[in-house]
């Protein structure tokens, strides 16, 4: 089964942002602010084959807001502790770009064992 068929809001994957960008992905923040290396990304929404994603950080930073552990489900590397997101950093990418970035990013989740964020209840998501 292709990862593309599993994309839904709330899914969290470990992605390589360089691959997202090479595949035409765009972000709402300038180069100095955008995520630079492999990170967890949460799928926020989809519109006509284009996905909105946000990177999730392990440390606090300027303008970053928390994602409490109670809103995260999955592998302990993802769900343990508080994560952070920058509410102005949203990536817009194709499903094919997400699949390629998951492969390059070393995403180790599998069908039936994916990482999730409760986007309906997590405060302040973009």
PDB file of C-alpha atoms in Angstrom:
ATOM      1  CA  UNK A   1       0.000   0.000   0.000  1.00  0.00           C
ATOM      2  CA  UNK A   2       1.258   3.446  -0.873  1.00  0.00           C
ATOM      3  CA  UNK A   3       1.686   6.011   1.880  1.00  0.00           C
ATOM      4  CA  UNK A   4      -0.274   8.437  -0.323  1.00  0.00           C
ATOM      5  CA  UNK A   5      -3.460   6.447   0.333  1.00  0.00           C
ATOM      6  CA  UNK A   6      -2.980   6.836   4.096  1.00  0.00           C
ATOM      7  CA  UNK A   7      -2.596  10.613   4.196  1.00  0.00           C
ATOM      8  CA  UNK A   8      -5.215  12.155   6.480  1.00  0.00           C
ATOM      9  CA  UNK A   9      -5.265  15.193   8.757  1.00  0.00           C
ATOM     10  CA  UNK A  10      -3.469  14.396  11.998  1.00  0.00           C
ATOM     11  CA  UNK A  11      -0.973  11.926  10.524  1.00  0.00           C
ATOM     12  CA  UNK A  12       2.601  12.641  11.633  1.00  0.00           C
ATOM     13  CA  UNK A  13       5.570  11.523   9.512  1.00  0.00           C
ATOM     14  CA  UNK A  14       9.320  12.005   9.765  1.00  0.00           C
ATOM     15  CA  UNK A  15      10.159  13.990   6.610  1.00  0.00           C
ATOM     16  CA  UNK A  16      13.158  15.550   4.909  1.00  0.00           C
ATOM     17  CA  UNK A  17      12.256  19.193   4.123  1.00  0.00           C
ATOM     18  CA  UNK A  18      14.951  19.370   1.434  1.00  0.00           C
ATOM     19  CA  UNK A  19      13.061  16.728  -0.521  1.00  0.00           C
ATOM     20  CA  UNK A  20       9.780  18.571   0.030  1.00  0.00           C
ATOM     21  CA  UNK A  21      11.332  21.715  -1.389  1.00  0.00           C
ATOM     22  CA  UNK A  22      12.975  19.905  -4.328  1.00  0.00           C
ATOM     23  CA  UNK A  23       9.564  18.469  -5.199  1.00  0.00           C
ATOM     24  CA  UNK A  24       8.022  21.941  -5.370  1.00  0.00           C
ATOM     25  CA  UNK A  25       6.930  22.286  -1.750  1.00  0.00           C
ATOM     26  CA  UNK A  26       6.625  25.820  -0.454  1.00  0.00           C
ATOM     27  CA  UNK A  27       6.606  27.279   3.030  1.00  0.00           C
ATOM     28  CA  UNK A  28       5.224  30.465   4.502  1.00  0.00           C
ATOM     29  CA  UNK A  29       8.461  31.531   6.221  1.00  0.00           C
ATOM     30  CA  UNK A  30      11.840  32.691   4.874  1.00  0.00           C
ATOM     31  CA  UNK A  31      14.858  30.401   4.568  1.00  0.00           C
ATOM     32  CA  UNK A  32      16.476  31.454   7.827  1.00  0.00           C
ATOM     33  CA  UNK A  33      13.362  30.504   9.825  1.00  0.00           C
ATOM     34  CA  UNK A  34      12.178  27.349   8.052  1.00  0.00           C
ATOM     35  CA  UNK A  35      13.033  23.897   9.300  1.00  0.00           C
ATOM     36  CA  UNK A  36      16.350  22.781   7.820  1.00  0.00           C
ATOM     37  CA  UNK A  37      16.743  19.113   8.628  1.00  0.00           C
ATOM     38  CA  UNK A  38      14.654  15.986   9.058  1.00  0.00           C
ATOM     39  CA  UNK A  39      11.756  16.502  11.470  1.00  0.00           C
ATOM     40  CA  UNK A  40       8.360  15.183  12.315  1.00  0.00           C
ATOM     41  CA  UNK A  41       5.694  16.940  10.236  1.00  0.00           C
ATOM     42  CA  UNK A  42       1.966  16.869  10.978  1.00  0.00           C
ATOM     43  CA  UNK A  43      -0.570  16.755   8.149  1.00  0.00           C
ATOM     44  CA  UNK A  44      -3.054  19.559   8.762  1.00  0.00           C
ATOM     45  CA  UNK A  45      -5.406  19.492   5.785  1.00  0.00           C
ATOM     46  CA  UNK A  46      -5.743  18.653   2.104  1.00  0.00           C
ATOM     47  CA  UNK A  47      -7.280  20.589  -0.771  1.00  0.00           C
ATOM     48  CA  UNK A  48      -7.403  19.167  -4.306  1.00  0.00           C
ATOM     49  CA  UNK A  49      -4.307  17.009  -3.842  1.00  0.00           C
ATOM     50  CA  UNK A  50      -2.236  19.649  -2.069  1.00  0.00           C
ATOM     51  CA  UNK A  51      -1.398  19.092   1.591  1.00  0.00           C
ATOM     52  CA  UNK A  52      -0.737  21.612   4.348  1.00  0.00           C
ATOM     53  CA  UNK A  53       1.947  20.401   6.778  1.00  0.00           C
ATOM     54  CA  UNK A  54       3.699  21.849   9.801  1.00  0.00           C
ATOM     55  CA  UNK A  55       7.049  20.791  11.221  1.00  0.00           C
ATOM     56  CA  UNK A  56       7.178  19.790  14.875  1.00  0.00           C
ATOM     57  CA  UNK A  57      10.231  20.701  16.944  1.00  0.00           C
ATOM     58  CA  UNK A  58      11.672  19.076  20.063  1.00  0.00           C
ATOM     59  CA  UNK A  59      12.715  22.378  21.609  1.00  0.00           C
ATOM     60  CA  UNK A  60      11.137  25.717  22.284  1.00  0.00           C
ATOM     61  CA  UNK A  61      12.142  28.633  20.065  1.00  0.00           C
ATOM     62  CA  UNK A  62      11.005  32.104  19.026  1.00  0.00           C
ATOM     63  CA  UNK A  63       7.250  32.146  18.337  1.00  0.00           C
ATOM     64  CA  UNK A  64       6.949  28.366  18.816  1.00  0.00           C
ATOM     65  CA  UNK A  65       3.910  27.039  20.662  1.00  0.00           C
ATOM     66  CA  UNK A  66       3.660  23.752  22.584  1.00  0.00           C
ATOM     67  CA  UNK A  67       2.049  20.490  21.570  1.00  0.00           C
ATOM     68  CA  UNK A  68       1.472  18.695  24.839  1.00  0.00           C
ATOM     69  CA  UNK A  69       2.159  14.983  25.118  1.00  0.00           C
ATOM     70  CA  UNK A  70      -1.543  14.285  25.727  1.00  0.00           C
ATOM     71  CA  UNK A  71      -2.281  15.314  22.104  1.00  0.00           C
ATOM     72  CA  UNK A  72       0.268  12.888  20.582  1.00  0.00           C
ATOM     73  CA  UNK A  73      -0.146   9.190  19.763  1.00  0.00           C
ATOM     74  CA  UNK A  74       2.394   6.720  18.406  1.00  0.00           C
ATOM     75  CA  UNK A  75       6.040   5.800  18.769  1.00  0.00           C
ATOM     76  CA  UNK A  76       7.732   6.948  21.985  1.00  0.00           C
ATOM     77  CA  UNK A  77      10.182   9.124  20.019  1.00  0.00           C
ATOM     78  CA  UNK A  78       7.206  11.141  18.783  1.00  0.00           C
ATOM     79  CA  UNK A  79       4.825  11.047  21.720  1.00  0.00           C
ATOM     80  CA  UNK A  80       7.233  11.472  24.643  1.00  0.00           C
ATOM     81  CA  UNK A  81       7.417  14.984  26.004  1.00  0.00           C
ATOM     82  CA  UNK A  82       6.257  18.311  24.661  1.00  0.00           C
ATOM     83  CA  UNK A  83       6.837  19.229  21.024  1.00  0.00           C
ATOM     84  CA  UNK A  84       6.598  22.705  19.512  1.00  0.00           C
ATOM     85  CA  UNK A  85       5.356  24.258  16.290  1.00  0.00           C
ATOM     86  CA  UNK A  86       5.728  27.650  14.677  1.00  0.00           C
ATOM     87  CA  UNK A  87       2.168  28.792  13.870  1.00  0.00           C
ATOM     88  CA  UNK A  88       3.334  30.780  10.845  1.00  0.00           C
ATOM     89  CA  UNK A  89       5.360  27.926   9.311  1.00  0.00           C
ATOM     90  CA  UNK A  90       3.069  25.921   7.071  1.00  0.00           C
ATOM     91  CA  UNK A  91       4.307  23.890   4.120  1.00  0.00           C
ATOM     92  CA  UNK A  92       2.199  23.270   1.016  1.00  0.00           C
ATOM     93  CA  UNK A  93       3.171  20.108  -0.853  1.00  0.00           C
ATOM     94  CA  UNK A  94       1.895  17.320  -3.066  1.00  0.00           C
ATOM     95  CA  UNK A  95       1.157  13.833  -1.764  1.00  0.00           C
ATOM     96  CA  UNK A  96       3.940  12.440  -3.955  1.00  0.00           C
ATOM     97  CA  UNK A  97       6.399  14.892  -2.350  1.00  0.00           C
ATOM     98  CA  UNK A  98       5.335  13.699   1.108  1.00  0.00           C
ATOM     99  CA  UNK A  99       5.929  10.081   0.135  1.00  0.00           C
ATOM    100  CA  UNK A 100       9.412  10.882  -1.237  1.00  0.00           C
ATOM    101  CA  UNK A 101      10.269  13.014   1.812  1.00  0.00           C
ATOM    102  CA  UNK A 102       9.161  10.215   4.177  1.00  0.00           C
ATOM    103  CA  UNK A 103      11.514   7.798   2.448  1.00  0.00           C
ATOM    104  CA  UNK A 104      14.395  10.313   2.549  1.00  0.00           C
ATOM    105  CA  UNK A 105      13.507  11.353   6.104  1.00  0.00           C
ATOM    106  CA  UNK A 106      13.741   7.833   7.447  1.00  0.00           C
ATOM    107  CA  UNK A 107      10.113   7.621   8.554  1.00  0.00           C
ATOM    108  CA  UNK A 108       9.831   4.283  10.332  1.00  0.00           C
ATOM    109  CA  UNK A 109       6.079   4.231  10.909  1.00  0.00           C
ATOM    110  CA  UNK A 110       4.022   1.614   9.127  1.00  0.00           C
ATOM    111  CA  UNK A 111       0.344   0.930   8.408  1.00  0.00           C
ATOM    112  CA  UNK A 112      -1.314   0.199  11.733  1.00  0.00           C
ATOM    113  CA  UNK A 113       1.570   1.824  13.638  1.00  0.00           C
ATOM    114  CA  UNK A 114       1.539   5.481  12.574  1.00  0.00           C
ATOM    115  CA  UNK A 115       2.151   8.627  14.615  1.00  0.00           C
ATOM    116  CA  UNK A 116      -0.710  11.041  15.196  1.00  0.00           C
ATOM    117  CA  UNK A 117      -1.594  14.428  16.590  1.00  0.00           C
ATOM    118  CA  UNK A 118      -5.073  15.224  17.810  1.00  0.00           C
ATOM    119  CA  UNK A 119      -5.540  18.242  15.544  1.00  0.00           C
ATOM    120  CA  UNK A 120      -9.143  18.776  16.593  1.00  0.00           C
ATOM    121  CA  UNK A 121      -8.127  19.460  20.194  1.00  0.00           C
ATOM    122  CA  UNK A 122      -4.559  20.792  19.996  1.00  0.00           C
ATOM    123  CA  UNK A 123      -4.719  24.545  20.685  1.00  0.00           C
ATOM    124  CA  UNK A 124      -3.499  27.198  18.230  1.00  0.00           C
ATOM    125  CA  UNK A 125      -2.712  24.990  15.210  1.00  0.00           C
ATOM    126  CA  UNK A 126      -2.478  26.901  11.921  1.00  0.00           C
TER     127      UNK A 126
END
